[in-house]
Amino acid sequence: MTSLQFPAFLLLAGLCLAGCEDACYKDGPCEKQDTSSSAYKRYLLYDVNPGEGFNLRRDVYMRVAVAVARLRGWTLVLPPWGPLYHWQATNGEYETGIPWARFFDVASLNRYVPVMEFDDYVKESGARVDAVLHLQNYAEGWRDGHFDEKWHVQPCLSQARFSRSGDVFSAQMWSHVTLQAANYSCVSIQGTSRTLAEMCAAQPHRSILVDRAETVLHHHYGGRQFWSARRSMRFARHLVEEAAALRRDLLASEDVEDGTRYTDDWRDMKVKAGSTRGGPYLAVHLRRRDFVSGRPRSVPSLETAARAISATLRELGLETVYLATDAPDREVGRLRELLEPFRLVRPSRRRDLLAGEEAIIDQIVCSHARHFIGSYESTFSFRIQEEREILGFSAESTFNRLCGDREGKGCEQPTRWRIVYA
């Protein structure tokens, strides 16, 4: 049994799978194999609970990628994005079927593990897989308080997403394609990416879809392979350029002066912690909407947020705050009034960008700030903190959050997950 140490909010199970008979179980990545031959080509597809958001899904990707790095001969198929709760277009419709290249540098992902877009997989293999493994928790839960890593094929505990017609199972996936499978099983699993990799190694199939991938935990959250996968997740070039233009035009910020330049290859970038200055502005992620009702103790009122932001601006000798938020315009306007004479920057929505693209631009801008303050237990804030670790900011300027009205000024601050290199 592996000893696991996670804060409660990180028991978000994350998947990590891969190959069959070519398994190579070890702590680091396996030596790369020649996968050009069709005899070696195997494919891992995955999906998560439809209700999960963009930034939790990014975390699940890392769990999967770390597993693929531990196994030989498999290609990770990237599930299309959407529909997501926060991703409504300006016309009110949800965005669906979006390829990863709209958000991430796929070539950079490939420098960690082999990946391909789902549409490219369909062109090569059709909209079908050999098997679907639907993950579920054990009905009896943990026994005697012990977390034993295990998995078993068992009866399904909930209604299956896939329906059967003759010898074929099918389901509408990612709201735009019907995926077919020759085999379907429910698997009770309790474990980490290693457990899931071992499970998949026992399968005889060439292509597998693992559904509800969030059921499995990171094997080592914050470890070397976690950070290698995270560092490979560079944003799409057009979004980096959009964020750079925004920083230049509205925040007097640019990479050379701020010390926030990236190398061309993430594998060559190792910045000394605390050596990065950042742009002349404070960045704040203020989560509202569902958090106001779902986490009332830890979400500040606008008045409390304004007092905390103003105090930090005075302490840092800054005049400008960049606000990343899902708050309605009327709340942004009220916060702007409360922050006077300080300057609040919150760009208007753009019709030429997807909601997910705008969210990433927000994260890039926040990651380049002199100082960052996030929201309690928000994966949006977590991803910004990770990016600032990659850029070499100090922990003191990165791992901060707004305190709720009921918590007071001395609320517990975020765990400091510091970067490590393979």
GROMACS .gro file of C-alpha atoms in nm:
model
  422
    1MET     CA    1   0.000   0.000   0.000
    2THR     CA    2   0.133   0.342  -0.093
    3SER     CA    3   0.135   0.617   0.167
    4LEU     CA    4  -0.067   0.916   0.046
    5GLN     CA    5  -0.057   1.269   0.181
    6PHE     CA    6  -0.311   1.508   0.028
    7PRO     CA    7  -0.516   1.796   0.166
    8ALA     CA    8  -0.884   1.709   0.161
    9PHE     CA    9  -0.968   1.936  -0.131
   10LEU     CA   10  -0.710   1.757  -0.347
   11LEU     CA   11  -0.878   1.420  -0.319
   12LEU     CA   12  -1.015   1.500  -0.663
   13ALA     CA   13  -0.913   1.176  -0.806
   14GLY     CA   14  -0.715   1.197  -1.120
   15LEU     CA   15  -0.653   0.940  -1.374
   16CYS     CA   16  -0.344   0.809  -1.525
   17LEU     CA   17  -0.340   0.519  -1.760
   18ALA     CA   18  -0.179   0.363  -2.037
   19GLY     CA   19  -0.062   0.062  -2.203
   20CYS     CA   20  -0.112  -0.304  -2.194
   21GLU     CA   21   0.164  -0.563  -2.227
   22ASP     CA   22   0.433  -0.300  -2.283
   23ALA     CA   23   0.397  -0.158  -1.934
   24CYS     CA   24   0.702  -0.004  -1.769
   25TYR     CA   25   0.618   0.079  -1.409
   26LYS     CA   26   0.866   0.312  -1.242
   27ASP     CA   27   0.880   0.656  -1.085
   28GLY     CA   28   1.023   0.832  -1.392
   29PRO     CA   29   0.922   0.821  -1.757
   30CYS     CA   30   1.012   0.514  -1.962
   31GLU     CA   31   1.260   0.528  -2.243
   32LYS     CA   32   1.086   0.636  -2.562
   33GLN     CA   33   0.993   0.362  -2.804
   34ASP     CA   34   0.957   0.373  -3.181
   35THR     CA   35   0.580   0.393  -3.216
   36SER     CA   36   0.573   0.451  -3.589
   37SER     CA   37   0.484   0.089  -3.651
   38SER     CA   38   0.112   0.014  -3.630
   39ALA     CA   39   0.200  -0.283  -3.409
   40TYR     CA   40   0.296  -0.038  -3.133
   41LYS     CA   41   0.013   0.210  -3.175
   42ARG     CA   42  -0.225   0.209  -2.884
   43TYR     CA   43  -0.461   0.483  -2.778
   44LEU     CA   44  -0.585   0.609  -2.447
   45LEU     CA   45  -0.898   0.826  -2.445
   46TYR     CA   46  -1.055   0.964  -2.130
   47ASP     CA   47  -1.341   1.175  -2.003
   48VAL     CA   48  -1.453   1.318  -1.669
   49ASN     CA   49  -1.776   1.398  -1.492
   50PRO     CA   50  -1.961   1.640  -1.725
   51GLY     CA   51  -2.004   1.890  -1.441
   52GLU     CA   52  -1.632   1.946  -1.387
   53GLY     CA   53  -1.478   2.278  -1.491
   54PHE     CA   54  -1.188   2.371  -1.717
   55ASN     CA   55  -0.918   2.392  -1.452
   56LEU     CA   56  -1.006   2.066  -1.279
   57ARG     CA   57  -0.999   1.901  -1.622
   58ARG     CA   58  -0.650   2.039  -1.673
   59ASP     CA   59  -0.550   1.869  -1.349
   60VAL     CA   60  -0.698   1.539  -1.466
   61TYR     CA   61  -0.499   1.571  -1.789
   62MET     CA   62  -0.179   1.586  -1.583
   63ARG     CA   63  -0.273   1.267  -1.400
   64VAL     CA   64  -0.331   1.092  -1.730
   65ALA     CA   65  -0.015   1.229  -1.891
   66VAL     CA   66   0.202   1.121  -1.598
   67ALA     CA   67   0.067   0.768  -1.639
   68VAL     CA   68   0.129   0.764  -2.013
   69ALA     CA   69   0.487   0.872  -1.945
   70ARG     CA   70   0.527   0.557  -1.732
   71LEU     CA   71   0.415   0.321  -2.009
   72ARG     CA   72   0.540   0.236  -2.354
   73GLY     CA   73   0.379   0.269  -2.692
   74TRP     CA   74   0.062   0.463  -2.612
   75THR     CA   75  -0.072   0.790  -2.749
   76LEU     CA   76  -0.294   1.007  -2.532
   77VAL     CA   77  -0.602   1.125  -2.722
   78LEU     CA   78  -0.709   1.474  -2.611
   79PRO     CA   79  -1.084   1.498  -2.537
   80PRO     CA   80  -1.257   1.797  -2.701
   81TRP     CA   81  -1.352   2.085  -2.469
   82GLY     CA   82  -1.704   2.190  -2.378
   83PRO     CA   83  -1.979   2.234  -2.285
   84LEU     CA   84  -1.869   2.382  -1.951
   85TYR     CA   85  -2.059   2.576  -1.687
   86HIS     CA   86  -1.855   2.897  -1.722
   87TRP     CA   87  -1.821   2.883  -2.099
   88GLN     CA   88  -2.124   3.051  -2.244
   89ALA     CA   89  -2.073   3.244  -2.565
   90THR     CA   90  -2.195   3.603  -2.589
   91ASN     CA   91  -2.516   3.472  -2.749
   92GLY     CA   92  -2.584   3.254  -2.442
   93GLU     CA   93  -2.505   2.923  -2.612
   94TYR     CA   94  -2.249   2.679  -2.474
   95GLU     CA   95  -1.927   2.620  -2.665
   96THR     CA   96  -1.861   2.256  -2.760
   97GLY     CA   97  -1.623   2.037  -2.957
   98ILE     CA   98  -1.325   2.269  -2.914
   99PRO     CA   99  -0.979   2.125  -2.994
  100TRP     CA  100  -0.692   2.163  -2.751
  101ALA     CA  101  -0.496   2.374  -2.999
  102ARG     CA  102  -0.734   2.664  -2.929
  103PHE     CA  103  -0.596   2.679  -2.574
  104PHE     CA  104  -0.264   2.496  -2.556
  105ASP     CA  105   0.057   2.446  -2.752
  106VAL     CA  106   0.006   2.085  -2.860
  107ALA     CA  107   0.368   2.057  -2.977
  108SER     CA  108   0.477   2.141  -2.622
  109LEU     CA  109   0.247   1.871  -2.480
  110ASN     CA  110   0.411   1.625  -2.717
  111ARG     CA  111   0.749   1.693  -2.561
  112TYR     CA  112   0.625   1.514  -2.249
  113VAL     CA  113   0.409   1.234  -2.391
  114PRO     CA  114   0.268   1.155  -2.736
  115VAL     CA  115  -0.070   1.326  -2.776
  116MET     CA  116  -0.318   1.378  -3.057
  117GLU     CA  117  -0.644   1.565  -3.104
  118PHE     CA  118  -0.962   1.357  -3.093
  119ASP     CA  119  -1.055   1.460  -3.449
  120ASP     CA  120  -0.721   1.322  -3.572
  121TYR     CA  121  -0.789   0.998  -3.388
  122VAL     CA  122  -1.128   0.972  -3.560
  123LYS     CA  123  -0.965   1.023  -3.899
  124GLU     CA  124  -0.722   0.742  -3.824
  125SER     CA  125  -0.939   0.493  -3.633
  126GLY     CA  126  -1.299   0.609  -3.665
  127ALA     CA  127  -1.531   0.717  -3.383
  128ARG     CA  128  -1.487   0.390  -3.197
  129VAL     CA  129  -1.277   0.224  -2.928
  130ASP     CA  130  -1.218  -0.136  -2.835
  131ALA     CA  131  -1.330  -0.092  -2.475
  132VAL     CA  132  -1.482   0.153  -2.230
  133LEU     CA  133  -1.381   0.129  -1.864
  134HIS     CA  134  -1.626   0.325  -1.650
  135LEU     CA  135  -1.462   0.404  -1.318
  136GLN     CA  136  -1.655   0.412  -0.993
  137ASN     CA  137  -1.582   0.410  -0.621
  138TYR     CA  138  -1.626   0.096  -0.416
  139ALA     CA  139  -1.977   0.076  -0.275
  140GLU     CA  140  -1.841  -0.001   0.073
  141GLY     CA  141  -1.590   0.287   0.067
  142TRP     CA  142  -1.264   0.266   0.260
  143ARG     CA  143  -1.237  -0.024   0.502
  144ASP     CA  144  -1.095   0.029   0.852
  145GLY     CA  145  -0.975   0.375   0.749
  146HIS     CA  146  -0.703   0.230   0.523
  147PHE     CA  147  -0.645   0.339   0.165
  148ASP     CA  148  -0.549   0.018  -0.015
  149GLU     CA  149  -0.483   0.054  -0.386
  150LYS     CA  150  -0.702  -0.193  -0.576
  151TRP     CA  151  -0.943  -0.236  -0.864
  152HIS     CA  152  -1.210  -0.488  -0.962
  153VAL     CA  153  -1.458  -0.528  -1.245
  154GLN     CA  154  -1.794  -0.509  -1.069
  155PRO     CA  155  -2.162  -0.439  -1.143
  156CYS     CA  156  -2.234  -0.078  -1.233
  157LEU     CA  157  -2.348   0.135  -0.939
  158SER     CA  158  -2.513   0.400  -1.153
  159GLN     CA  159  -2.685   0.421  -1.489
  160ALA     CA  160  -2.434   0.377  -1.767
  161ARG     CA  161  -2.378   0.657  -2.013
  162PHE     CA  162  -2.332   0.401  -2.293
  163SER     CA  163  -2.633   0.210  -2.422
  164ARG     CA  164  -2.619  -0.130  -2.589
  165SER     CA  165  -2.760  -0.222  -2.929
  166GLY     CA  166  -2.669  -0.577  -3.029
  167ASP     CA  167  -2.294  -0.617  -2.989
  168VAL     CA  168  -2.217  -0.245  -2.989
  169PHE     CA  169  -2.219   0.010  -2.704
  170SER     CA  170  -2.259   0.376  -2.794
  171ALA     CA  171  -2.292   0.720  -2.633
  172GLN     CA  172  -2.285   1.082  -2.735
  173MET     CA  173  -1.955   1.221  -2.617
  174TRP     CA  174  -1.847   1.584  -2.579
  175SER     CA  175  -2.190   1.690  -2.713
  176HIS     CA  176  -2.098   1.647  -3.076
  177VAL     CA  177  -2.000   1.288  -3.162
  178THR     CA  178  -2.139   0.939  -3.111
  179LEU     CA  179  -1.864   0.707  -2.991
  180GLN     CA  180  -1.897   0.330  -3.030
  181ALA     CA  181  -1.729   0.057  -2.827
  182ALA     CA  182  -1.703  -0.319  -2.862
  183ASN     CA  183  -1.674  -0.377  -2.486
  184TYR     CA  184  -1.803  -0.199  -2.176
  185SER     CA  185  -1.717  -0.261  -1.810
  186CYS     CA  186  -1.764  -0.085  -1.480
  187VAL     CA  187  -1.452  -0.088  -1.266
  188SER     CA  188  -1.447  -0.013  -0.895
  189ILE     CA  189  -1.115   0.149  -0.824
  190GLN     CA  190  -0.941   0.291  -0.522
  191GLY     CA  191  -0.596   0.417  -0.595
  192THR     CA  192  -0.359   0.643  -0.778
  193SER     CA  193  -0.235   0.675  -1.133
  194ARG     CA  194  -0.017   0.371  -1.075
  195THR     CA  195  -0.322   0.160  -0.990
  196LEU     CA  196  -0.497   0.270  -1.304
  197ALA     CA  197  -0.191   0.204  -1.517
  198GLU     CA  198  -0.168  -0.146  -1.377
  199MET     CA  199  -0.536  -0.197  -1.449
  200CYS     CA  200  -0.497  -0.091  -1.810
  201ALA     CA  201  -0.187  -0.305  -1.849
  202ALA     CA  202  -0.411  -0.604  -1.779
  203GLN     CA  203  -0.638  -0.521  -2.075
  204PRO     CA  204  -0.588  -0.681  -2.419
  205HIS     CA  205  -0.726  -0.384  -2.611
  206ARG     CA  206  -0.559  -0.148  -2.858
  207SER     CA  207  -0.781   0.150  -2.771
  208ILE     CA  208  -0.946   0.227  -2.437
  209LEU     CA  209  -1.175   0.503  -2.318
  210VAL     CA  210  -1.161   0.557  -1.943
  211ASP     CA  211  -1.473   0.737  -1.829
  212ARG     CA  212  -1.495   0.927  -1.497
  213ALA     CA  213  -1.118   0.964  -1.488
  214GLU     CA  214  -1.138   1.204  -1.195
  215THR     CA  215  -1.205   0.902  -0.973
  216VAL     CA  216  -0.833   0.830  -0.941
  217LEU     CA  217  -0.581   1.027  -0.735
  218HIS     CA  218  -0.245   1.173  -0.830
  219HIS     CA  219   0.029   0.926  -0.745
  220HIS     CA  220   0.251   1.208  -0.616
  221TYR     CA  221   0.089   1.550  -0.619
  222GLY     CA  222   0.360   1.814  -0.653
  223GLY     CA  223   0.629   1.561  -0.746
  224ARG     CA  224   0.877   1.576  -1.032
  225GLN     CA  225   0.654   1.408  -1.289
  226PHE     CA  226   0.358   1.623  -1.184
  227TRP     CA  227   0.565   1.933  -1.254
  228SER     CA  228   0.704   1.800  -1.583
  229ALA     CA  229   0.350   1.742  -1.707
  230ARG     CA  230   0.243   2.085  -1.580
  231ARG     CA  231   0.539   2.265  -1.737
  232SER     CA  232   0.459   2.106  -2.074
  233MET     CA  233   0.111   2.265  -2.068
  234ARG     CA  234   0.209   2.588  -2.237
  235PHE     CA  235  -0.064   2.807  -2.374
  236ALA     CA  236  -0.140   2.854  -2.743
  237ARG     CA  237   0.078   3.119  -2.904
  238HIS     CA  238  -0.210   3.344  -3.009
  239LEU     CA  239  -0.330   3.365  -2.647
  240VAL     CA  240   0.020   3.444  -2.521
  241GLU     CA  241   0.037   3.725  -2.778
  242GLU     CA  242  -0.306   3.858  -2.680
  243ALA     CA  243  -0.206   3.864  -2.314
  244ALA     CA  244   0.124   4.035  -2.396
  245ALA     CA  245  -0.060   4.309  -2.588
  246LEU     CA  246  -0.302   4.361  -2.300
  247ARG     CA  247  -0.018   4.384  -2.048
  248ARG     CA  248   0.170   4.630  -2.267
  249ASP     CA  249  -0.126   4.855  -2.346
  250LEU     CA  250  -0.310   4.857  -2.012
  251LEU     CA  251  -0.056   4.760  -1.748
  252ALA     CA  252   0.283   4.896  -1.866
  253SER     CA  253   0.416   4.541  -1.845
  254GLU     CA  254   0.650   4.352  -2.077
  255ASP     CA  255   0.861   4.040  -2.039
  256VAL     CA  256   1.215   4.177  -2.060
  257GLU     CA  257   1.161   4.445  -1.796
  258ASP     CA  258   0.950   4.216  -1.576
  259GLY     CA  259   1.185   3.916  -1.604
  260THR     CA  260   0.908   3.685  -1.723
  261ARG     CA  261   1.046   3.543  -2.046
  262TYR     CA  262   0.989   3.177  -2.135
  263THR     CA  263   1.239   2.954  -2.311
  264ASP     CA  264   1.131   2.801  -2.642
  265ASP     CA  265   1.127   2.452  -2.486
  266TRP     CA  266   0.982   2.403  -2.137
  267ARG     CA  267   1.248   2.141  -2.065
  268ASP     CA  268   1.516   2.411  -2.080
  269MET     CA  269   1.344   2.647  -1.834
  270LYS     CA  270   1.451   2.631  -1.469
  271VAL     CA  271   1.415   2.966  -1.295
  272LYS     CA  272   1.551   3.035  -0.948
  273ALA     CA  273   1.266   3.078  -0.702
  274GLY     CA  274   1.214   3.440  -0.600
  275SER     CA  275   1.423   3.583  -0.885
  276THR     CA  276   1.131   3.715  -1.094
  277ARG     CA  277   1.006   4.072  -1.049
  278GLY     CA  278   0.680   4.080  -1.245
  279GLY     CA  279   0.480   4.366  -1.390
  280PRO     CA  280   0.391   4.688  -1.200
  281TYR     CA  281   0.044   4.576  -1.096
  282LEU     CA  282  -0.141   4.361  -0.846
  283ALA     CA  283  -0.352   4.075  -0.986
  284VAL     CA  284  -0.659   3.945  -0.804
  285HIS     CA  285  -0.882   3.650  -0.884
  286LEU     CA  286  -1.220   3.717  -0.723
  287ARG     CA  287  -1.450   3.419  -0.765
  288ARG     CA  288  -1.820   3.502  -0.731
  289ARG     CA  289  -2.127   3.335  -0.889
  290ASP     CA  290  -2.165   2.983  -0.743
  291PHE     CA  291  -1.900   3.045  -0.474
  292VAL     CA  292  -2.110   3.317  -0.308
  293SER     CA  293  -2.377   3.062  -0.213
  294GLY     CA  294  -2.160   2.750  -0.209
  295ARG     CA  295  -1.876   2.889   0.008
  296PRO     CA  296  -2.032   3.182   0.200
  297ARG     CA  297  -1.780   3.165   0.483
  298SER     CA  298  -1.473   3.202   0.258
  299VAL     CA  299  -1.602   3.445  -0.008
  300PRO     CA  300  -1.558   3.812   0.087
  301SER     CA  301  -1.813   4.083   0.030
  302LEU     CA  302  -1.712   4.347  -0.222
  303GLU     CA  303  -1.638   4.586   0.065
  304THR     CA  304  -1.410   4.337   0.239
  305ALA     CA  305  -1.234   4.252  -0.088
  306ALA     CA  306  -1.180   4.622  -0.161
  307ARG     CA  307  -1.022   4.681   0.179
  308ALA     CA  308  -0.782   4.389   0.133
  309ILE     CA  309  -0.689   4.492  -0.221
  310SER     CA  310  -0.635   4.855  -0.123
  311ALA     CA  311  -0.414   4.756   0.170
  312THR     CA  312  -0.198   4.535  -0.053
  313LEU     CA  313  -0.164   4.806  -0.318
  314ARG     CA  314  -0.046   5.053  -0.054
  315GLU     CA  315   0.196   4.800   0.093
  316LEU     CA  316   0.349   4.727  -0.248
  317GLY     CA  317   0.353   5.089  -0.364
  318LEU     CA  318   0.138   5.005  -0.667
  319GLU     CA  319  -0.153   5.196  -0.822
  320THR     CA  320  -0.315   4.934  -1.047
  321VAL     CA  321  -0.499   4.608  -0.988
  322TYR     CA  322  -0.593   4.364  -1.264
  323LEU     CA  323  -0.914   4.182  -1.181
  324ALA     CA  324  -0.996   3.832  -1.304
  325THR     CA  325  -1.352   3.752  -1.203
  326ASP     CA  326  -1.680   3.594  -1.300
  327ALA     CA  327  -1.870   3.872  -1.122
  328PRO     CA  328  -2.143   4.056  -1.314
  329ASP     CA  329  -2.066   4.401  -1.453
  330ARG     CA  330  -2.259   4.579  -1.176
  331GLU     CA  331  -2.036   4.417  -0.911
  332VAL     CA  332  -1.720   4.507  -1.104
  333GLY     CA  333  -1.846   4.866  -1.124
  334ARG     CA  334  -1.913   4.875  -0.751
  335LEU     CA  335  -1.568   4.734  -0.673
  336ARG     CA  336  -1.411   4.997  -0.898
  337GLU     CA  337  -1.584   5.268  -0.693
  338LEU     CA  338  -1.472   5.113  -0.365
  339LEU     CA  339  -1.110   5.099  -0.481
  340GLU     CA  340  -1.077   5.466  -0.571
  341PRO     CA  341  -0.827   5.633  -0.605
  342PHE     CA  342  -0.660   5.310  -0.720
  343ARG     CA  343  -0.707   5.197  -1.080
  344LEU     CA  344  -0.895   4.873  -1.157
  345VAL     CA  345  -0.839   4.707  -1.494
  346ARG     CA  346  -1.104   4.462  -1.613
  347PRO     CA  347  -1.130   4.428  -1.994
  348SER     CA  348  -1.474   4.388  -2.152
  349ARG     CA  349  -1.570   4.057  -2.311
  350ARG     CA  350  -1.465   4.010  -2.671
  351ARG     CA  351  -1.683   3.851  -2.936
  352ASP     CA  352  -1.381   3.728  -3.135
  353LEU     CA  353  -1.256   3.505  -2.851
  354LEU     CA  354  -1.405   3.196  -2.688
  355ALA     CA  355  -1.488   3.219  -2.318
  356GLY     CA  356  -1.211   2.968  -2.250
  357GLU     CA  357  -0.960   3.178  -2.443
  358GLU     CA  358  -1.050   3.484  -2.238
  359ALA     CA  359  -1.008   3.282  -1.917
  360ILE     CA  360  -0.659   3.177  -2.022
  361ILE     CA  361  -0.564   3.536  -2.105
  362ASP     CA  362  -0.677   3.629  -1.753
  363GLN     CA  363  -0.455   3.355  -1.610
  364ILE     CA  364  -0.153   3.463  -1.814
  365VAL     CA  365  -0.192   3.826  -1.703
  366CYS     CA  366  -0.233   3.723  -1.338
  367SER     CA  367   0.071   3.497  -1.355
  368HIS     CA  368   0.290   3.791  -1.468
  369ALA     CA  369   0.186   4.035  -1.192
  370ARG     CA  370   0.415   4.167  -0.919
  371HIS     CA  371   0.184   4.008  -0.662
  372PHE     CA  372  -0.116   3.773  -0.683
  373ILE     CA  373  -0.417   3.717  -0.456
  374GLY     CA  374  -0.651   3.430  -0.536
  375SER     CA  375  -0.979   3.281  -0.415
  376TYR     CA  376  -1.025   3.002  -0.162
  377GLU     CA  377  -1.006   2.649  -0.307
  378SER     CA  378  -1.044   2.773  -0.664
  379THR     CA  379  -0.875   2.562  -0.931
  380PHE     CA  380  -0.853   2.880  -1.142
  381SER     CA  381  -0.631   3.030  -0.871
  382PHE     CA  382  -0.435   2.704  -0.832
  383ARG     CA  383  -0.337   2.707  -1.199
  384ILE     CA  384  -0.216   3.069  -1.171
  385GLN     CA  385  -0.006   2.979  -0.867
  386GLU     CA  386   0.151   2.692  -1.061
  387GLU     CA  387   0.233   2.920  -1.353
  388ARG     CA  388   0.397   3.170  -1.118
  389GLU     CA  389   0.606   2.889  -0.971
  390ILE     CA  390   0.724   2.804  -1.323
  391LEU     CA  391   0.813   3.171  -1.383
  392GLY     CA  392   1.017   3.191  -1.062
  393PHE     CA  393   0.810   3.423  -0.843
  394SER     CA  394   0.851   3.417  -0.466
  395ALA     CA  395   0.610   3.213  -0.258
  396GLU     CA  396   0.515   3.527  -0.066
  397SER     CA  397   0.395   3.698  -0.386
  398THR     CA  398   0.207   3.392  -0.510
  399PHE     CA  399   0.030   3.186  -0.243
  400ASN     CA  400  -0.223   3.436  -0.113
  401ARG     CA  401  -0.602   3.449  -0.101
  402LEU     CA  402  -0.882   3.683  -0.005
  403CYS     CA  403  -1.039   3.613   0.334
  404GLY     CA  404  -1.413   3.582   0.379
  405ASP     CA  405  -1.607   3.821   0.601
  406ARG     CA  406  -1.663   3.546   0.859
  407GLU     CA  407  -1.297   3.440   0.864
  408GLY     CA  408  -1.129   3.769   0.946
  409LYS     CA  409  -0.794   3.894   0.822
  410GLY     CA  410  -0.596   3.601   0.956
  411CYS     CA  411  -0.756   3.327   0.745
  412GLU     CA  412  -0.550   3.026   0.644
  413GLN     CA  413  -0.354   3.089   0.325
  414PRO     CA  414  -0.301   2.841   0.037
  415THR     CA  415  -0.063   2.547   0.068
  416ARG     CA  416   0.268   2.629  -0.097
  417TRP     CA  417   0.326   2.365  -0.363
  418ARG     CA  418   0.681   2.452  -0.473
  419ILE     CA  419   0.816   2.346  -0.809
  420VAL     CA  420   1.063   2.057  -0.839
  421TYR     CA  421   1.252   1.947  -1.149
  422ALA     CA  422   1.310   1.599  -1.289
   0.00000   0.00000   0.00000
